[in-house]
PDB file of C-alpha atoms in Angstrom:
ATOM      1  CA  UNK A   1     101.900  71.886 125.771  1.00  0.00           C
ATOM      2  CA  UNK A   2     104.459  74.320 127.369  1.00  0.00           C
ATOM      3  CA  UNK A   3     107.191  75.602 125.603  1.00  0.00           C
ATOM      4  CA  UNK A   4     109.787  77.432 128.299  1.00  0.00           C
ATOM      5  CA  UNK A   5     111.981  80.420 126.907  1.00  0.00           C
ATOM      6  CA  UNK A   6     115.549  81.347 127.788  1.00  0.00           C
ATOM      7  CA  UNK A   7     114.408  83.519 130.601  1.00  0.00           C
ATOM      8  CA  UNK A   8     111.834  81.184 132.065  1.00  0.00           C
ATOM      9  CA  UNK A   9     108.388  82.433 130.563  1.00  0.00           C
ATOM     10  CA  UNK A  10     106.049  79.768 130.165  1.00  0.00           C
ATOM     11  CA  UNK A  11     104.436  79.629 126.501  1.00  0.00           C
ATOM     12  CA  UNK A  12     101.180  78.016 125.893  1.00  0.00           C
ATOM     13  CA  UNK A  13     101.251  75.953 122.708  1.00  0.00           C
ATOM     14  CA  UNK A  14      99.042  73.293 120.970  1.00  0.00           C
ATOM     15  CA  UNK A  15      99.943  70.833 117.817  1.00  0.00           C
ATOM     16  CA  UNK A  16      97.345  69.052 116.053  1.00  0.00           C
ATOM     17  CA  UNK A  17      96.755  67.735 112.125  1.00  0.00           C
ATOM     18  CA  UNK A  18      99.019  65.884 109.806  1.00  0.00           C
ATOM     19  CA  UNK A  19     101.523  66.829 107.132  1.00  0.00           C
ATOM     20  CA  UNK A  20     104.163  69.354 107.097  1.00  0.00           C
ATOM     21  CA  UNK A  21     104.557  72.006 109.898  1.00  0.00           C
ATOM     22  CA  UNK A  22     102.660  74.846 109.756  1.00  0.00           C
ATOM     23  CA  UNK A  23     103.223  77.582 112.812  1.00  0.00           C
ATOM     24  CA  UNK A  24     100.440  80.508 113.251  1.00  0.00           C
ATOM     25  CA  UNK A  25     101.214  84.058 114.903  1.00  0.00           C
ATOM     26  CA  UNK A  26      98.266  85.291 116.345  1.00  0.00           C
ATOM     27  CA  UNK A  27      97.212  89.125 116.080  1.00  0.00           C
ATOM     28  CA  UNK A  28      97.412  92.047 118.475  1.00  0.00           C
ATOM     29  CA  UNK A  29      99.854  92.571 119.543  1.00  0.00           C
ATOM     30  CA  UNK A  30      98.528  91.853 123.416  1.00  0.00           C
ATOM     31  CA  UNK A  31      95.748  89.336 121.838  1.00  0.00           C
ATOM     32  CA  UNK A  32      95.775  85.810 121.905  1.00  0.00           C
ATOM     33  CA  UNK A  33      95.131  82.438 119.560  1.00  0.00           C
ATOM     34  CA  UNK A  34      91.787  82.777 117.942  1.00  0.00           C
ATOM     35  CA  UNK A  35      93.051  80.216 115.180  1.00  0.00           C
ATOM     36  CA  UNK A  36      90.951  76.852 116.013  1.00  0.00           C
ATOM     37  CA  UNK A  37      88.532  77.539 112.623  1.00  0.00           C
ATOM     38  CA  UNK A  38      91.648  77.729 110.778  1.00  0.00           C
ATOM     39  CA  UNK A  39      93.644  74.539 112.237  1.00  0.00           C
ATOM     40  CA  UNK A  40      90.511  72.493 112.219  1.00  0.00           C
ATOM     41  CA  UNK A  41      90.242  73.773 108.609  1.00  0.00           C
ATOM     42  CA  UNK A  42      93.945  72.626 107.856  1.00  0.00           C
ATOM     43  CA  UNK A  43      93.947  69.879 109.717  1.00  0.00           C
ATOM     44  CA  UNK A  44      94.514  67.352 106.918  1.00  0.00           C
ATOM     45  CA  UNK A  45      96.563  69.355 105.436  1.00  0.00           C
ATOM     46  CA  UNK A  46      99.367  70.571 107.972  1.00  0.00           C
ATOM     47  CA  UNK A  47     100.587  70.170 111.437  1.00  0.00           C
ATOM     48  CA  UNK A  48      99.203  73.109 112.808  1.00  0.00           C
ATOM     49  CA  UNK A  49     101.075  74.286 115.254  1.00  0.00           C
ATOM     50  CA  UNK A  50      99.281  77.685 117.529  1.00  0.00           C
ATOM     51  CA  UNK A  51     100.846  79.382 120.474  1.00  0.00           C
ATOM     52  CA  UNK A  52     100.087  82.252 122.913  1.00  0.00           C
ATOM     53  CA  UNK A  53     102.519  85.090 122.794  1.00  0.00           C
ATOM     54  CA  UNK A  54     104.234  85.799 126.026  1.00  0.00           C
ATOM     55  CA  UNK A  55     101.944  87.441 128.314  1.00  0.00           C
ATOM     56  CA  UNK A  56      99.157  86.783 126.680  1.00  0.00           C
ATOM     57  CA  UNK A  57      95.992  84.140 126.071  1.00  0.00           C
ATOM     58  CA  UNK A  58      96.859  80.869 128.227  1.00  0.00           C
ATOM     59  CA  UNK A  59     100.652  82.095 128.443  1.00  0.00           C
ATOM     60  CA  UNK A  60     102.286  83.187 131.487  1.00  0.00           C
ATOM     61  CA  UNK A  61     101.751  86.518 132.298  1.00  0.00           C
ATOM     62  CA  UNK A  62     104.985  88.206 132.831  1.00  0.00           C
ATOM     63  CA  UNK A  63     106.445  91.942 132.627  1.00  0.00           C
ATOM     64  CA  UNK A  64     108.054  91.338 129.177  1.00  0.00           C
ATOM     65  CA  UNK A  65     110.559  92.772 127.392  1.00  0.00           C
ATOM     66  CA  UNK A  66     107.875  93.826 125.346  1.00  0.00           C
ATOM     67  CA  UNK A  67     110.119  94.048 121.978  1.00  0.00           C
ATOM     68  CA  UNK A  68     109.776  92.308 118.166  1.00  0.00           C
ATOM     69  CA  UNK A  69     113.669  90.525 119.392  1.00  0.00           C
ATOM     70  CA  UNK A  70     112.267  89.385 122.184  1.00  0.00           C
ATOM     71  CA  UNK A  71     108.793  88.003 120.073  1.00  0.00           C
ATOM     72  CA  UNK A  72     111.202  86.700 117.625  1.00  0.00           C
ATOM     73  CA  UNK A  73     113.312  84.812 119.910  1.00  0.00           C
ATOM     74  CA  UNK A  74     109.720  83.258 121.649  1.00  0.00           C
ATOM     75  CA  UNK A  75     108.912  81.838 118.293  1.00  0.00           C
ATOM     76  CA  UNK A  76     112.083  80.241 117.699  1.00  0.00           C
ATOM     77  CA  UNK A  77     111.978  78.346 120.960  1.00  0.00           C
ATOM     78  CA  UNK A  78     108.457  77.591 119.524  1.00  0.00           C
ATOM     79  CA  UNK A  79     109.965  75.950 116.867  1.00  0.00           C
ATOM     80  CA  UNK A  80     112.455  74.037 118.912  1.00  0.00           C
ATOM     81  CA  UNK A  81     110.194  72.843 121.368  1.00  0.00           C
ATOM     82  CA  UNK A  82     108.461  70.826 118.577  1.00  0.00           C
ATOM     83  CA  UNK A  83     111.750  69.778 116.852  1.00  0.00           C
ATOM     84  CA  UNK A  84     111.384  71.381 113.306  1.00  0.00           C
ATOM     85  CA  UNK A  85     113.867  72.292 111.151  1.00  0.00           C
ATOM     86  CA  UNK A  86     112.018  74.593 109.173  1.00  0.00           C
ATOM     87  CA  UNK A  87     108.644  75.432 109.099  1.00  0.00           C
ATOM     88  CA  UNK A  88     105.360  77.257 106.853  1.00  0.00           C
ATOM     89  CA  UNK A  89     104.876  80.491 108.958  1.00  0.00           C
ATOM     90  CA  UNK A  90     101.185  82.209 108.722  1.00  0.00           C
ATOM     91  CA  UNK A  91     100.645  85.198 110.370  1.00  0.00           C
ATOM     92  CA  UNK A  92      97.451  87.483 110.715  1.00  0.00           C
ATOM     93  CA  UNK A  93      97.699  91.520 111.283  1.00  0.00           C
ATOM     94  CA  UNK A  94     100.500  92.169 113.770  1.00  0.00           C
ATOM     95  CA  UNK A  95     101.010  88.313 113.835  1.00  0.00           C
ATOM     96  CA  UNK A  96     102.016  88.897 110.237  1.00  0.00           C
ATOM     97  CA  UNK A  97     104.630  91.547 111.135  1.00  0.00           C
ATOM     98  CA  UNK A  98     106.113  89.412 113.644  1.00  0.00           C
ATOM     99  CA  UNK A  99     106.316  86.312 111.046  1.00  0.00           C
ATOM    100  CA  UNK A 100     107.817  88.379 108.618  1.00  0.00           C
ATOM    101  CA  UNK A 101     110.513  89.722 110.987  1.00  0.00           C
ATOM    102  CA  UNK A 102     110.887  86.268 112.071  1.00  0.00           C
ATOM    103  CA  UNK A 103     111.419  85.178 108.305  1.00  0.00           C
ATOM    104  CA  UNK A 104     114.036  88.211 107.989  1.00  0.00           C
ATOM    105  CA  UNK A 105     115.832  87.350 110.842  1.00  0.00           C
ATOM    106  CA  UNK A 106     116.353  83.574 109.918  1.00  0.00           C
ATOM    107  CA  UNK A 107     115.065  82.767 106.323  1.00  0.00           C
ATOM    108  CA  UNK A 108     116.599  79.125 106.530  1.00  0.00           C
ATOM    109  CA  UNK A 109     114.102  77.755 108.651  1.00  0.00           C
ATOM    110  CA  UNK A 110     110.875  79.175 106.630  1.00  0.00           C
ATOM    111  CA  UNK A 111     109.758  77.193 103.988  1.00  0.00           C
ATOM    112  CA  UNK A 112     106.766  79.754 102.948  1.00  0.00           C
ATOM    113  CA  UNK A 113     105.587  82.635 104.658  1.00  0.00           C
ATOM    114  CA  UNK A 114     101.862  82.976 104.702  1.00  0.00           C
ATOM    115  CA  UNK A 115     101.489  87.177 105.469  1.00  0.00           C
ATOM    116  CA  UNK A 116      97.309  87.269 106.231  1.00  0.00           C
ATOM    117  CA  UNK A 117      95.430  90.929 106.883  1.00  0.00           C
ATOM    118  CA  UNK A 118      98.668  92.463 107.304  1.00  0.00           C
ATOM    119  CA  UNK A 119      99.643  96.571 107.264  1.00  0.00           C
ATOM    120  CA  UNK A 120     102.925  96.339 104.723  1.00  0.00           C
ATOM    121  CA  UNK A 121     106.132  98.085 105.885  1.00  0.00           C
ATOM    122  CA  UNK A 122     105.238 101.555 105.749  1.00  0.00           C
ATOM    123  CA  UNK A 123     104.712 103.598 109.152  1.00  0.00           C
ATOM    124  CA  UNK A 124     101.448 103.619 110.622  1.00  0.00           C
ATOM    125  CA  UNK A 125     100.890 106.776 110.273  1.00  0.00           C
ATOM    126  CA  UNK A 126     100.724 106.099 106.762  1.00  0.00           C
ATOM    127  CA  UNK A 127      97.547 104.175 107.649  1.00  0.00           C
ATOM    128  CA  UNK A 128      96.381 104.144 110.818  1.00  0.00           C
ATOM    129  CA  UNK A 129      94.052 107.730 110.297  1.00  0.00           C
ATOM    130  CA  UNK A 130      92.183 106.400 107.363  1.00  0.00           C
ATOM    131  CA  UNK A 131      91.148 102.862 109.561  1.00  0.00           C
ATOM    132  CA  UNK A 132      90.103 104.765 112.400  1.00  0.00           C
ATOM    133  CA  UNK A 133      87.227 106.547 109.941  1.00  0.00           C
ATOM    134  CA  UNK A 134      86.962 103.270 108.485  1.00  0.00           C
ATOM    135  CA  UNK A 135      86.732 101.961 111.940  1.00  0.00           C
ATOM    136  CA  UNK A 136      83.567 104.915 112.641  1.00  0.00           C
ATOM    137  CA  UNK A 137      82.091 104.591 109.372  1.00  0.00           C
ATOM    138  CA  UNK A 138      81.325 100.664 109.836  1.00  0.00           C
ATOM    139  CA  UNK A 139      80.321 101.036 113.532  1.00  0.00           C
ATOM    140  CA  UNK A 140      78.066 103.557 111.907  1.00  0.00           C
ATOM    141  CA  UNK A 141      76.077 101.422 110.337  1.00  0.00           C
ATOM    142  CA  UNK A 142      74.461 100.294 113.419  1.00  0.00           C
ATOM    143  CA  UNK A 143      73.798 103.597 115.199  1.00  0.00           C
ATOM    144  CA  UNK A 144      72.806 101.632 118.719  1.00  0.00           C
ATOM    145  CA  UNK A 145      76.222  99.574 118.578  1.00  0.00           C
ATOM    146  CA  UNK A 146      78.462 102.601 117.993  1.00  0.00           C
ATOM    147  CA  UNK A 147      77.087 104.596 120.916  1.00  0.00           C
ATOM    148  CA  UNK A 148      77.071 101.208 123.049  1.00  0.00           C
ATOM    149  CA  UNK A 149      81.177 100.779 121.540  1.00  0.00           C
ATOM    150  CA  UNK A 150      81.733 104.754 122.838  1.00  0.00           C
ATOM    151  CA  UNK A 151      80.221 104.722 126.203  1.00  0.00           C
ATOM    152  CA  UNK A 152      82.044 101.605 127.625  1.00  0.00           C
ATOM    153  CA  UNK A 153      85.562 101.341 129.159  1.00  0.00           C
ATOM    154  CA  UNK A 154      87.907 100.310 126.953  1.00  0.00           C
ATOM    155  CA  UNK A 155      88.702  97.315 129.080  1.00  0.00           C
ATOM    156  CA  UNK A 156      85.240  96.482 128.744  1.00  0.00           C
ATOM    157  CA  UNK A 157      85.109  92.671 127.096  1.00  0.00           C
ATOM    158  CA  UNK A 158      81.863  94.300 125.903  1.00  0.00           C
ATOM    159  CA  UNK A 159      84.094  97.162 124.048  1.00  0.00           C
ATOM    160  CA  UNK A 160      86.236  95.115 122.373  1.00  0.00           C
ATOM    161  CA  UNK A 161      83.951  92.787 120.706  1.00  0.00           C
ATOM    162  CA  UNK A 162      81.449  95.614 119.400  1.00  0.00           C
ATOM    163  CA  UNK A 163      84.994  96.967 117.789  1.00  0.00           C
ATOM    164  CA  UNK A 164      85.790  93.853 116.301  1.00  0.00           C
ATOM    165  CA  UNK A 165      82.802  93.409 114.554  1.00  0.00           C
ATOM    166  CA  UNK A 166      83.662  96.027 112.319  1.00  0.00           C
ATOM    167  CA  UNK A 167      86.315  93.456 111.414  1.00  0.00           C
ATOM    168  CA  UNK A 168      83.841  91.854 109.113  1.00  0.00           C
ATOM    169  CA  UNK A 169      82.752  92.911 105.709  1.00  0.00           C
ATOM    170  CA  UNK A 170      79.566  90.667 106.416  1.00  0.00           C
ATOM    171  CA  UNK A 171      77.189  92.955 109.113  1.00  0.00           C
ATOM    172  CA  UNK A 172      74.383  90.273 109.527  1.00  0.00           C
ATOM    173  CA  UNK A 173      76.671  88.229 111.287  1.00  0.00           C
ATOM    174  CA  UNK A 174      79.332  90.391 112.495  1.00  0.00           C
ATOM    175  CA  UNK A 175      78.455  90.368 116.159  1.00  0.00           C
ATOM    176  CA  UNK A 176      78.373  86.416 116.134  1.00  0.00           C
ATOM    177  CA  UNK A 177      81.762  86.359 114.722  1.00  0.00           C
ATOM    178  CA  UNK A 178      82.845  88.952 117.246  1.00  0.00           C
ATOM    179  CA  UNK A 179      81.165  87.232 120.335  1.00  0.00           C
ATOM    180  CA  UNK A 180      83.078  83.946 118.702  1.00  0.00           C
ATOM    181  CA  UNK A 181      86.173  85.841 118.679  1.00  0.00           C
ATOM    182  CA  UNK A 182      86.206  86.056 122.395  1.00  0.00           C
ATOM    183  CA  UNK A 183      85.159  82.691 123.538  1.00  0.00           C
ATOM    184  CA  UNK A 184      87.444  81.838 125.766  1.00  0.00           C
ATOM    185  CA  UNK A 185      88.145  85.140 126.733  1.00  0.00           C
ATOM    186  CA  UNK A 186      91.071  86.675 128.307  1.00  0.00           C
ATOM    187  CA  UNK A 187      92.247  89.998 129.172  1.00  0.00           C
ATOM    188  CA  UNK A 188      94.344  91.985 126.626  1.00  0.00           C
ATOM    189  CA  UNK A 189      97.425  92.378 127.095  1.00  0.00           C
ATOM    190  CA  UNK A 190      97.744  96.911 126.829  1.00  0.00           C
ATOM    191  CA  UNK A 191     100.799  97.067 128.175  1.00  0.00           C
ATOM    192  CA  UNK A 192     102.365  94.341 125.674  1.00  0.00           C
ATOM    193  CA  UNK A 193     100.276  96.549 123.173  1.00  0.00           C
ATOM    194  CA  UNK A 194     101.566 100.142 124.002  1.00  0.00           C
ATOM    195  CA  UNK A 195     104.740  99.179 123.881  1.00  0.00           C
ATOM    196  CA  UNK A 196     104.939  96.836 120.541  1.00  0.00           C
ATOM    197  CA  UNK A 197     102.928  99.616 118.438  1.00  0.00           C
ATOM    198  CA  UNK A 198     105.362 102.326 119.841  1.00  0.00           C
ATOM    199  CA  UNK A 199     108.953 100.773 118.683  1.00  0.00           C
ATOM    200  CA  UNK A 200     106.940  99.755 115.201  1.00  0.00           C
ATOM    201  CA  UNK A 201     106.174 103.415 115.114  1.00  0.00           C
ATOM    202  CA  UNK A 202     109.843 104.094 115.756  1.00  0.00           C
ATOM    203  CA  UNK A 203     111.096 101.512 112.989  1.00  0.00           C
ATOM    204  CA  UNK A 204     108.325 100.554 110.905  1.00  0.00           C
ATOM    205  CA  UNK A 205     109.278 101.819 107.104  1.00  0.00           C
ATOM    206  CA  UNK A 206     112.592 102.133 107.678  1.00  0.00           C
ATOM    207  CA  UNK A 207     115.426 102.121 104.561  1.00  0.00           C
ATOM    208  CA  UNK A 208     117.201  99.131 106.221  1.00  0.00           C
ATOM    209  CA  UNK A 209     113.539  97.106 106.428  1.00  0.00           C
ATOM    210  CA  UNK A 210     112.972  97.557 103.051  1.00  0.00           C
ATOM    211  CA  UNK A 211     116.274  96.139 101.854  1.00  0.00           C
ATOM    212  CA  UNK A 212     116.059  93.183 103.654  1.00  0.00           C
ATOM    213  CA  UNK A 213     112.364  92.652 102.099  1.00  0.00           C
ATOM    214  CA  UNK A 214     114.202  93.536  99.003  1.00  0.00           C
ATOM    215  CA  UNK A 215     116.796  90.980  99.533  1.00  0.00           C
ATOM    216  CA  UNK A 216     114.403  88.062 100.693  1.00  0.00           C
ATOM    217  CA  UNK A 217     114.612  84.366  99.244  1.00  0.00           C
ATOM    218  CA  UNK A 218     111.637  82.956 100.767  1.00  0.00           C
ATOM    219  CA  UNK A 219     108.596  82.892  98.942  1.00  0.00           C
ATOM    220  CA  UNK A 220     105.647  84.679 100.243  1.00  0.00           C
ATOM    221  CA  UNK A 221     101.971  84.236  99.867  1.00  0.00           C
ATOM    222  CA  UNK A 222     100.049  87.862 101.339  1.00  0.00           C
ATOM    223  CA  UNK A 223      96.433  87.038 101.410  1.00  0.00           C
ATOM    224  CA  UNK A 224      94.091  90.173 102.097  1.00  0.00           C
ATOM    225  CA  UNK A 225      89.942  91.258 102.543  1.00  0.00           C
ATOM    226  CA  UNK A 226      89.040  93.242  99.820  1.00  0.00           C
ATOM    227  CA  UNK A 227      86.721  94.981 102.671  1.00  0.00           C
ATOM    228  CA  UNK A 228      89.036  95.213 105.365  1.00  0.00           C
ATOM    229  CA  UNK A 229      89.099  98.691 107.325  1.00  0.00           C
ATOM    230  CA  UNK A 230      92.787  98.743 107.088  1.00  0.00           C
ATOM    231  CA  UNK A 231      93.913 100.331 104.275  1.00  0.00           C
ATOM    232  CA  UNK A 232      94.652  97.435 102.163  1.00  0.00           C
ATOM    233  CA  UNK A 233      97.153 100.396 100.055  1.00  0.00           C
ATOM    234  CA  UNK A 234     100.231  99.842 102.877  1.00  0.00           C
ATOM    235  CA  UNK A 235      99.924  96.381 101.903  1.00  0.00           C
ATOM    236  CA  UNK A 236     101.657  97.160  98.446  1.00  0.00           C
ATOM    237  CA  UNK A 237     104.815  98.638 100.097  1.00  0.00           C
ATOM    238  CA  UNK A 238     105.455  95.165 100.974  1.00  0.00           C
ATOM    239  CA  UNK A 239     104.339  93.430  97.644  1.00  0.00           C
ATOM    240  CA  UNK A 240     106.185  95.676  96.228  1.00  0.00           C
ATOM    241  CA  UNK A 241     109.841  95.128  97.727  1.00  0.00           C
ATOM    242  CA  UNK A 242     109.844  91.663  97.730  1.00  0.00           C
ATOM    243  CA  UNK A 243     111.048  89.442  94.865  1.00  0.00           C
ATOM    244  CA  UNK A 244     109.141  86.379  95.421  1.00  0.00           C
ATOM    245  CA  UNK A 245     105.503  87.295  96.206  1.00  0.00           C
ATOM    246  CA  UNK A 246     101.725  86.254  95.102  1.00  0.00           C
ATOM    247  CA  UNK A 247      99.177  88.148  96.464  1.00  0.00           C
ATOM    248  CA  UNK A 248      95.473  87.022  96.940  1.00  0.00           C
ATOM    249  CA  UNK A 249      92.918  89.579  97.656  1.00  0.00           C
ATOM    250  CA  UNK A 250      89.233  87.888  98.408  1.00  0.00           C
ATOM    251  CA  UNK A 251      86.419  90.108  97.622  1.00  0.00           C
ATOM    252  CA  UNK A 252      83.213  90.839  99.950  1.00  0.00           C
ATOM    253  CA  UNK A 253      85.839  89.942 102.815  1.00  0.00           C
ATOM    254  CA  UNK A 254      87.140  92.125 105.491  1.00  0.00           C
ATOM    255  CA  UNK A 255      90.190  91.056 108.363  1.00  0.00           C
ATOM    256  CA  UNK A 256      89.675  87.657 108.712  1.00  0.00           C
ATOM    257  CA  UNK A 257      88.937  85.969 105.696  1.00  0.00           C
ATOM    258  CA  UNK A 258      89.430  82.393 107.445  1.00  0.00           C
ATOM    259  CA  UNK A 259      85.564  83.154 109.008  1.00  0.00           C
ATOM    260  CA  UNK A 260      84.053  84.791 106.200  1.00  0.00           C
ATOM    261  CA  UNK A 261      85.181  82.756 102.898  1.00  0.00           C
ATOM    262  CA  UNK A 262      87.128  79.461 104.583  1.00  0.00           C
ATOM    263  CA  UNK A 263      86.612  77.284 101.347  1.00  0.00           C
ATOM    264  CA  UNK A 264      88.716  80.084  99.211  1.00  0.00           C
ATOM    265  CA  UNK A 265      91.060  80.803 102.080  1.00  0.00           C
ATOM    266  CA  UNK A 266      91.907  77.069 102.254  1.00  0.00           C
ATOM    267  CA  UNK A 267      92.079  76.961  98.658  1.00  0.00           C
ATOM    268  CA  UNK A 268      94.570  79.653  98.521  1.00  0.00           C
ATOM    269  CA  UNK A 269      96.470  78.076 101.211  1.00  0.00           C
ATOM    270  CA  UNK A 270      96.804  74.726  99.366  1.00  0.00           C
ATOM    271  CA  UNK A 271      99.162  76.375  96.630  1.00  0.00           C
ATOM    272  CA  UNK A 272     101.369  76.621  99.160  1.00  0.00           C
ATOM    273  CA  UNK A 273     100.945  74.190 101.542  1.00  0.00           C
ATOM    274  CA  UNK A 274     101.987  71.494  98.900  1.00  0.00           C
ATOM    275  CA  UNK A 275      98.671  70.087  98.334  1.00  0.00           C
ATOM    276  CA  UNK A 276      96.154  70.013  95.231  1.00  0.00           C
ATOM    277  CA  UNK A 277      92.240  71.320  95.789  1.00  0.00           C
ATOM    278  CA  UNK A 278      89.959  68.518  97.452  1.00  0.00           C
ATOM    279  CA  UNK A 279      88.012  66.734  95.169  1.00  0.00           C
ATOM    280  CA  UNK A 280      85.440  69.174  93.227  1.00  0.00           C
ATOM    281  CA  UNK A 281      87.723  72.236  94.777  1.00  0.00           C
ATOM    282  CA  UNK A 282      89.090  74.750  92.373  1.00  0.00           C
ATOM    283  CA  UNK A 283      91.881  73.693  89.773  1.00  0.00           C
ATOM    284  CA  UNK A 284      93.602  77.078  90.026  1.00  0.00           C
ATOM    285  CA  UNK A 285      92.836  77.976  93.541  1.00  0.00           C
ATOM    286  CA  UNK A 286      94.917  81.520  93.024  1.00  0.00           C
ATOM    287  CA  UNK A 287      93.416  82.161  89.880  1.00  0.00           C
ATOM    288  CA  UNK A 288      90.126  81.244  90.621  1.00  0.00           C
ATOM    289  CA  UNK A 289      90.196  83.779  94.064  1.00  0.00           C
ATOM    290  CA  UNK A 290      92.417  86.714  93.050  1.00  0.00           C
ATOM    291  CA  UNK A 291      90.649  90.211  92.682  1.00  0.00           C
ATOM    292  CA  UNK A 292      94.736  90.804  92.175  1.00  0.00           C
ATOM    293  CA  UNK A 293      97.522  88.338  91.358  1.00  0.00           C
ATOM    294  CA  UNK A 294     101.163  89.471  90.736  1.00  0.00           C
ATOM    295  CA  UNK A 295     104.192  88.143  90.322  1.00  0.00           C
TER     296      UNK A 295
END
């Protein structure tokens, strides 16, 4: 399907399941959908809905505005296009960012927020140094892969997938998850990149962001890796603020814990979803998963 904004960009988009609508906000920013584990996964569960954001994946290609507003207002002709009124919003790393401004911006039409491998409201500088060591020290453990990783051009296909495989906590099978990762592949976005991670370095941690977290009646479920290489520490700036929140944190896990533990992840995702554990599933998903439950 194509869902057409106000000024005429073309947005690749894809329903498929049964049950209440969930939408998905891919990471990146400048990436694309990688979600078909996780609506295959849902499937039975929710309408699933996935989209491209503009300028990216399948979606037209275009010279932006590359701004959060402008992301926001894509979404919400995402949710138009397929008629909803309101809507479960999961979002993964920056695609968790842009759900939760979404969910500040119009809190009617979110039912639950789903906040997945996110990086919390503080700045990134906050962060950002301690994942790039991260980043070095997991490459590390594969001495061929991190020289392979340093010598290529960073538009290099090749270059991104050796860096996302320090995305998993599991090494044996890090590359296949990696190589998965970019099947169908497309060319990142790194102008839609630069300019996204410079205005959230700009506004990112602000007073005024924190309030509104503060002030938030939606309720929010942040599921994390125990083993991601992102600091999972600026997550609590944003458990922290808001005043309906569960947090989930999966252990032996790193940034997509969808791949690496899918039975737990769904299981998680069925407290809020509306749903009860499959048959011989967990009674207590949340309990049953949680290295850390509050609230």
């Amino acid at each position: 399907m194509t869902a057409i904004t106000e000024d005429g960009v073309r947005l690749w988009a894809s329903r498929s399941g049964e049950g209440d609508p969930l939408v998905l906000c891919h990471g990146g920013p400048g990436l694309w959908d990688m979600f078909g584990d996780m609506a295959a996964m849902l499937g039975e569960r929710a309408s699933v809905i996935r989209w491209d954001q503009r300028g990216c994946g399948r979606s037209q290609r275009c010279a932006g505005p590359w701004t959060t507003d402008r992301f926001v207002a894509d979404l919400d002709v995402v949710r138009r296009h397929f008629g909803l009124d309101r809507m479960a919003l999961l979002g993964h790393s920056w695609g968790a960012q842009l759900a939760l401004s979404y969910t500040l911006a119009h809190p009617e039409r979110v039912s639950t927020l789903i906040y997945v491998s996110g990086s919390g409201i503080v700045p990134a500088s906050h962060w950002h140094a301690d994942y790039t060591d991260n980043l070095g020290a997991r490459l590390g453990d594969d001495p061929e892969r991190l020289a392979r990783w340093r010598e290529l051009p960073k538009r290099d296909p090749e270059h991104a997938i050796l860096q996302w495989t320090a995305d998993f906590a599991d090494r044996e099978h890090a590359l296949e998850h990696a190589r998965r990762m970019a099947d169908p592949w497309f060319d990142i976005n790194y102008e839609c990149n630069k300019a996204l991670n410079a205005e959230t370095a700009g506004t990112w941690g602000s007073p005024a962001l924190r309030t509104g977290c503060a002030s938030l009646d939606v309720p929010v479920l942040i599921i994390d890796g125990a083993e991601d290489i992102r600091p999972r520490s600026a997550v609590d700036s944003l458990e922290e603020a808001l005043p309906r929140v569960r947090r989930v944190v999966l252990p032996k896990v790193g940034h997509l814990p969808w791949v690496e533990d899918p039975e737990r992840f769904r299981d998680a995702l069925e407290t809020v979803l509306g749903g009860t554990s499959r048959p011989g599933g967990l009674h207590n998903p949340l309990a049953a998963v949680h290295d850390r439950l509050v609230k």
